PDB file of C-alpha atoms in Angstrom:
ATOM      1  CA  UNK A 312      11.132  -8.198 -17.640  1.00  0.00           C
ATOM      2  CA  UNK A 313      10.773  -6.694 -13.708  1.00  0.00           C
ATOM      3  CA  UNK A 314       7.006  -6.891 -13.461  1.00  0.00           C
ATOM      4  CA  UNK A 315       6.370 -10.338 -16.022  1.00  0.00           C
ATOM      5  CA  UNK A 316       8.977 -12.195 -12.702  1.00  0.00           C
ATOM      6  CA  UNK A 317       6.485 -10.338 -10.096  1.00  0.00           C
ATOM      7  CA  UNK A 318       3.057 -11.605 -11.428  1.00  0.00           C
ATOM      8  CA  UNK A 319       4.994 -15.297 -12.270  1.00  0.00           C
ATOM      9  CA  UNK A 320       6.083 -15.052  -8.506  1.00  0.00           C
ATOM     10  CA  UNK A 321       2.212 -13.476  -7.465  1.00  0.00           C
ATOM     11  CA  UNK A 322       0.683 -16.771  -9.137  1.00  0.00           C
ATOM     12  CA  UNK A 323       2.440 -19.707  -7.967  1.00  0.00           C
ATOM     13  CA  UNK A 324       2.326 -17.687  -4.749  1.00  0.00           C
ATOM     14  CA  UNK A 325      -1.973 -17.467  -4.946  1.00  0.00           C
ATOM     15  CA  UNK A 326      -2.495 -20.870  -6.563  1.00  0.00           C
ATOM     16  CA  UNK A 327      -0.209 -22.757  -3.352  1.00  0.00           C
ATOM     17  CA  UNK A 328      -2.985 -20.103  -1.610  1.00  0.00           C
ATOM     18  CA  UNK A 329      -6.294 -20.741  -3.013  1.00  0.00           C
ATOM     19  CA  UNK A 330      -5.751 -24.407  -3.057  1.00  0.00           C
ATOM     20  CA  UNK A 331      -5.533 -24.105  -0.593  1.00  0.00           C
ATOM     21  CA  UNK A 332      -7.959 -22.987   0.320  1.00  0.00           C
ATOM     22  CA  UNK A 333      -9.739 -24.153  -1.065  1.00  0.00           C
ATOM     23  CA  UNK A 334      -9.022 -27.502   0.676  1.00  0.00           C
ATOM     24  CA  UNK A 335      -8.919 -26.174   4.524  1.00  0.00           C
ATOM     25  CA  UNK A 336     -11.757 -23.087   4.620  1.00  0.00           C
ATOM     26  CA  UNK A 337     -14.830 -24.274   3.644  1.00  0.00           C
ATOM     27  CA  UNK A 338     -15.474 -20.340   2.625  1.00  0.00           C
ATOM     28  CA  UNK A 339     -13.132 -20.400  -0.417  1.00  0.00           C
ATOM     29  CA  UNK A 340     -13.920 -23.325  -3.219  1.00  0.00           C
ATOM     30  CA  UNK A 341     -11.035 -24.203  -6.232  1.00  0.00           C
ATOM     31  CA  UNK A 342     -12.636 -26.605  -8.062  1.00  0.00           C
ATOM     32  CA  UNK A 343      -8.625 -27.787  -8.715  1.00  0.00           C
ATOM     33  CA  UNK A 344      -5.270 -27.446  -9.255  1.00  0.00           C
ATOM     34  CA  UNK A 345      -4.928 -25.120 -12.767  1.00  0.00           C
ATOM     35  CA  UNK A 346      -8.695 -22.649 -11.563  1.00  0.00           C
ATOM     36  CA  UNK A 347      -7.108 -21.988  -9.309  1.00  0.00           C
ATOM     37  CA  UNK A 348      -3.805 -20.342 -10.652  1.00  0.00           C
ATOM     38  CA  UNK A 349      -6.000 -18.549 -13.310  1.00  0.00           C
ATOM     39  CA  UNK A 350      -8.201 -17.322 -10.549  1.00  0.00           C
ATOM     40  CA  UNK A 351      -4.511 -15.930  -8.893  1.00  0.00           C
ATOM     41  CA  UNK A 352      -3.422 -14.708 -12.071  1.00  0.00           C
ATOM     42  CA  UNK A 353      -6.332 -12.821 -12.346  1.00  0.00           C
ATOM     43  CA  UNK A 354      -5.335 -11.398  -9.290  1.00  0.00           C
ATOM     44  CA  UNK A 355      -2.022 -11.093  -9.482  1.00  0.00           C
ATOM     45  CA  UNK A 356      -2.259  -9.002 -12.868  1.00  0.00           C
ATOM     46  CA  UNK A 357      -5.073  -6.661 -11.295  1.00  0.00           C
ATOM     47  CA  UNK A 358      -3.503  -6.087  -8.385  1.00  0.00           C
ATOM     48  CA  UNK A 359      -0.038  -5.387  -9.721  1.00  0.00           C
ATOM     49  CA  UNK A 360      -2.013  -3.189 -12.453  1.00  0.00           C
ATOM     50  CA  UNK A 361      -2.808  -1.201  -9.601  1.00  0.00           C
ATOM     51  CA  UNK A 362      -0.602  -0.752  -7.715  1.00  0.00           C
ATOM     52  CA  UNK A 363       1.414   1.275 -10.734  1.00  0.00           C
ATOM     53  CA  UNK A 364      -1.783   2.924 -11.908  1.00  0.00           C
ATOM     54  CA  UNK A 365      -2.167   4.351  -7.668  1.00  0.00           C
ATOM     55  CA  UNK A 366       1.078   4.763  -7.076  1.00  0.00           C
ATOM     56  CA  UNK A 367       0.512   7.859 -10.944  1.00  0.00           C
ATOM     57  CA  UNK A 368      -2.241   9.103  -9.183  1.00  0.00           C
ATOM     58  CA  UNK A 369      -0.270   9.106  -6.179  1.00  0.00           C
ATOM     59  CA  UNK A 370       1.966  11.044  -7.874  1.00  0.00           C
ATOM     60  CA  UNK A 371      -0.549  13.644  -9.081  1.00  0.00           C
ATOM     61  CA  UNK A 372      -2.585  14.366  -6.702  1.00  0.00           C
ATOM     62  CA  UNK A 373      -0.393  15.371  -4.108  1.00  0.00           C
ATOM     63  CA  UNK A 374       0.603  17.659  -6.826  1.00  0.00           C
ATOM     64  CA  UNK A 375      -2.732  19.657  -6.412  1.00  0.00           C
ATOM     65  CA  UNK A 376      -2.707  23.014  -4.400  1.00  0.00           C
ATOM     66  CA  UNK A 377      -5.876  21.807  -2.422  1.00  0.00           C
ATOM     67  CA  UNK A 378      -6.918  18.620  -0.653  1.00  0.00           C
ATOM     68  CA  UNK A 379      -3.591  17.447  -1.889  1.00  0.00           C
ATOM     69  CA  UNK A 380      -3.529  14.469   1.579  1.00  0.00           C
ATOM     70  CA  UNK A 381      -7.595  13.843   0.879  1.00  0.00           C
ATOM     71  CA  UNK A 382      -6.911  13.436  -2.422  1.00  0.00           C
ATOM     72  CA  UNK A 383      -4.082  11.041  -2.213  1.00  0.00           C
ATOM     73  CA  UNK A 384      -5.421   9.061   0.852  1.00  0.00           C
ATOM     74  CA  UNK A 385      -9.529   8.515  -1.090  1.00  0.00           C
ATOM     75  CA  UNK A 386      -7.487   8.157  -4.558  1.00  0.00           C
ATOM     76  CA  UNK A 387      -5.866   5.386  -3.399  1.00  0.00           C
ATOM     77  CA  UNK A 388      -8.539   3.449  -1.064  1.00  0.00           C
ATOM     78  CA  UNK A 389     -10.286   4.109  -4.665  1.00  0.00           C
ATOM     79  CA  UNK A 390      -8.210   2.026  -6.492  1.00  0.00           C
ATOM     80  CA  UNK A 391      -6.352  -0.697  -4.346  1.00  0.00           C
ATOM     81  CA  UNK A 392     -10.039  -1.873  -3.429  1.00  0.00           C
ATOM     82  CA  UNK A 393     -11.381  -0.320  -6.483  1.00  0.00           C
ATOM     83  CA  UNK A 394      -9.314  -3.337  -7.938  1.00  0.00           C
ATOM     84  CA  UNK A 395     -10.083  -5.630  -5.207  1.00  0.00           C
ATOM     85  CA  UNK A 396     -13.850  -5.473  -5.980  1.00  0.00           C
ATOM     86  CA  UNK A 397     -13.229  -6.161  -9.745  1.00  0.00           C
ATOM     87  CA  UNK A 398     -11.180  -9.059  -9.712  1.00  0.00           C
ATOM     88  CA  UNK A 399     -13.807 -11.047  -7.095  1.00  0.00           C
ATOM     89  CA  UNK A 400     -16.000  -9.828  -9.615  1.00  0.00           C
ATOM     90  CA  UNK A 401     -14.305 -10.530 -13.212  1.00  0.00           C
ATOM     91  CA  UNK A 402     -13.593 -14.792 -10.978  1.00  0.00           C
ATOM     92  CA  UNK A 403     -16.999 -15.198 -10.837  1.00  0.00           C
ATOM     93  CA  UNK A 404     -17.846 -14.382 -13.923  1.00  0.00           C
ATOM     94  CA  UNK A 405     -15.333 -16.230 -15.453  1.00  0.00           C
ATOM     95  CA  UNK A 406     -15.878 -19.450 -13.402  1.00  0.00           C
ATOM     96  CA  UNK A 407     -18.380 -19.393 -11.520  1.00  0.00           C
ATOM     97  CA  UNK A 408     -18.812 -22.089  -9.522  1.00  0.00           C
ATOM     98  CA  UNK A 409     -15.735 -22.935 -10.134  1.00  0.00           C
ATOM     99  CA  UNK A 410     -14.345 -20.394  -8.258  1.00  0.00           C
ATOM    100  CA  UNK A 411     -16.370 -19.423  -5.210  1.00  0.00           C
ATOM    101  CA  UNK A 412     -16.493 -16.730  -1.980  1.00  0.00           C
ATOM    102  CA  UNK A 413     -18.615 -17.277  -0.074  1.00  0.00           C
ATOM    103  CA  UNK A 414     -19.130 -16.042   3.978  1.00  0.00           C
ATOM    104  CA  UNK A 415     -19.990 -13.104   4.965  1.00  0.00           C
ATOM    105  CA  UNK A 416     -20.455  -9.774   2.617  1.00  0.00           C
ATOM    106  CA  UNK A 417     -21.713 -12.895  -0.010  1.00  0.00           C
ATOM    107  CA  UNK A 418     -17.390 -13.928   0.288  1.00  0.00           C
ATOM    108  CA  UNK A 419     -16.468 -10.558  -0.006  1.00  0.00           C
ATOM    109  CA  UNK A 420     -14.214 -11.015   2.981  1.00  0.00           C
ATOM    110  CA  UNK A 421     -13.157 -14.414   1.954  1.00  0.00           C
ATOM    111  CA  UNK A 422     -12.044 -12.893  -0.987  1.00  0.00           C
ATOM    112  CA  UNK A 423     -10.177 -10.203   0.995  1.00  0.00           C
ATOM    113  CA  UNK A 424      -8.663 -12.329   3.252  1.00  0.00           C
ATOM    114  CA  UNK A 425      -7.405 -14.646   0.645  1.00  0.00           C
ATOM    115  CA  UNK A 426      -5.603 -11.315  -1.298  1.00  0.00           C
ATOM    116  CA  UNK A 427      -4.275 -10.232   1.860  1.00  0.00           C
ATOM    117  CA  UNK A 428      -2.923 -13.915   2.377  1.00  0.00           C
ATOM    118  CA  UNK A 429      -1.287 -13.585  -0.413  1.00  0.00           C
ATOM    119  CA  UNK A 430      -0.094 -10.227  -0.320  1.00  0.00           C
ATOM    120  CA  UNK A 431       1.716 -11.456   3.037  1.00  0.00           C
ATOM    121  CA  UNK A 432       2.944 -14.551   1.841  1.00  0.00           C
ATOM    122  CA  UNK A 433       4.871 -12.280  -0.896  1.00  0.00           C
ATOM    123  CA  UNK A 434       6.790  -9.699   0.779  1.00  0.00           C
ATOM    124  CA  UNK A 435       7.372 -11.810   3.987  1.00  0.00           C
ATOM    125  CA  UNK A 436       9.701 -13.885   0.498  1.00  0.00           C
ATOM    126  CA  UNK A 437      10.314 -10.820  -0.518  1.00  0.00           C
ATOM    127  CA  UNK A 438      12.394 -10.073   2.361  1.00  0.00           C
ATOM    128  CA  UNK A 439      13.966 -13.094   2.426  1.00  0.00           C
ATOM    129  CA  UNK A 440      14.749 -13.256  -1.038  1.00  0.00           C
ATOM    130  CA  UNK A 441      15.994  -9.443  -0.465  1.00  0.00           C
ATOM    131  CA  UNK A 442      18.372 -10.665   2.214  1.00  0.00           C
ATOM    132  CA  UNK A 443      20.204 -13.443   1.211  1.00  0.00           C
ATOM    133  CA  UNK A 444      21.613 -11.475  -1.985  1.00  0.00           C
ATOM    134  CA  UNK A 445      22.934  -9.313   0.237  1.00  0.00           C
ATOM    135  CA  UNK A 446      24.426 -12.192   2.371  1.00  0.00           C
ATOM    136  CA  UNK A 447      27.947 -12.586   1.581  1.00  0.00           C
ATOM    137  CA  UNK A 448      29.228 -15.737   0.524  1.00  0.00           C
ATOM    138  CA  UNK A 449      31.934 -17.839   3.094  1.00  0.00           C
ATOM    139  CA  UNK A 450      33.168 -21.735   2.591  1.00  0.00           C
TER     140      UNK A 450
END
């Protein structure tokens, strides 16, 4: 249930970021809010699954006898970067011209900045929410 809540929260944040960037930034095109929401959901699911998979492979790599840290860094990088490329590919294939990322490197820069914005906002909101839960209620 926790994973579903995280994906839902990330999807809402992603939708706001995608639609906002679509309005304010010519490197991101989002035809409508629905397309932004579906794209954000795809990104959220792929990001959450890749982070979970990265944790599993990280544990496995660190148990290796030779070059454990190097293997961990490489596999973590490959999984996390590769998952973003997979998400972008899925969005481009599914939505074509309805959702586009353009600009440098065929839109990769805009896509990564969008993903990073979503993750940073999600992290900041998570910290704020956890601080609010820790504070005692006073009258």
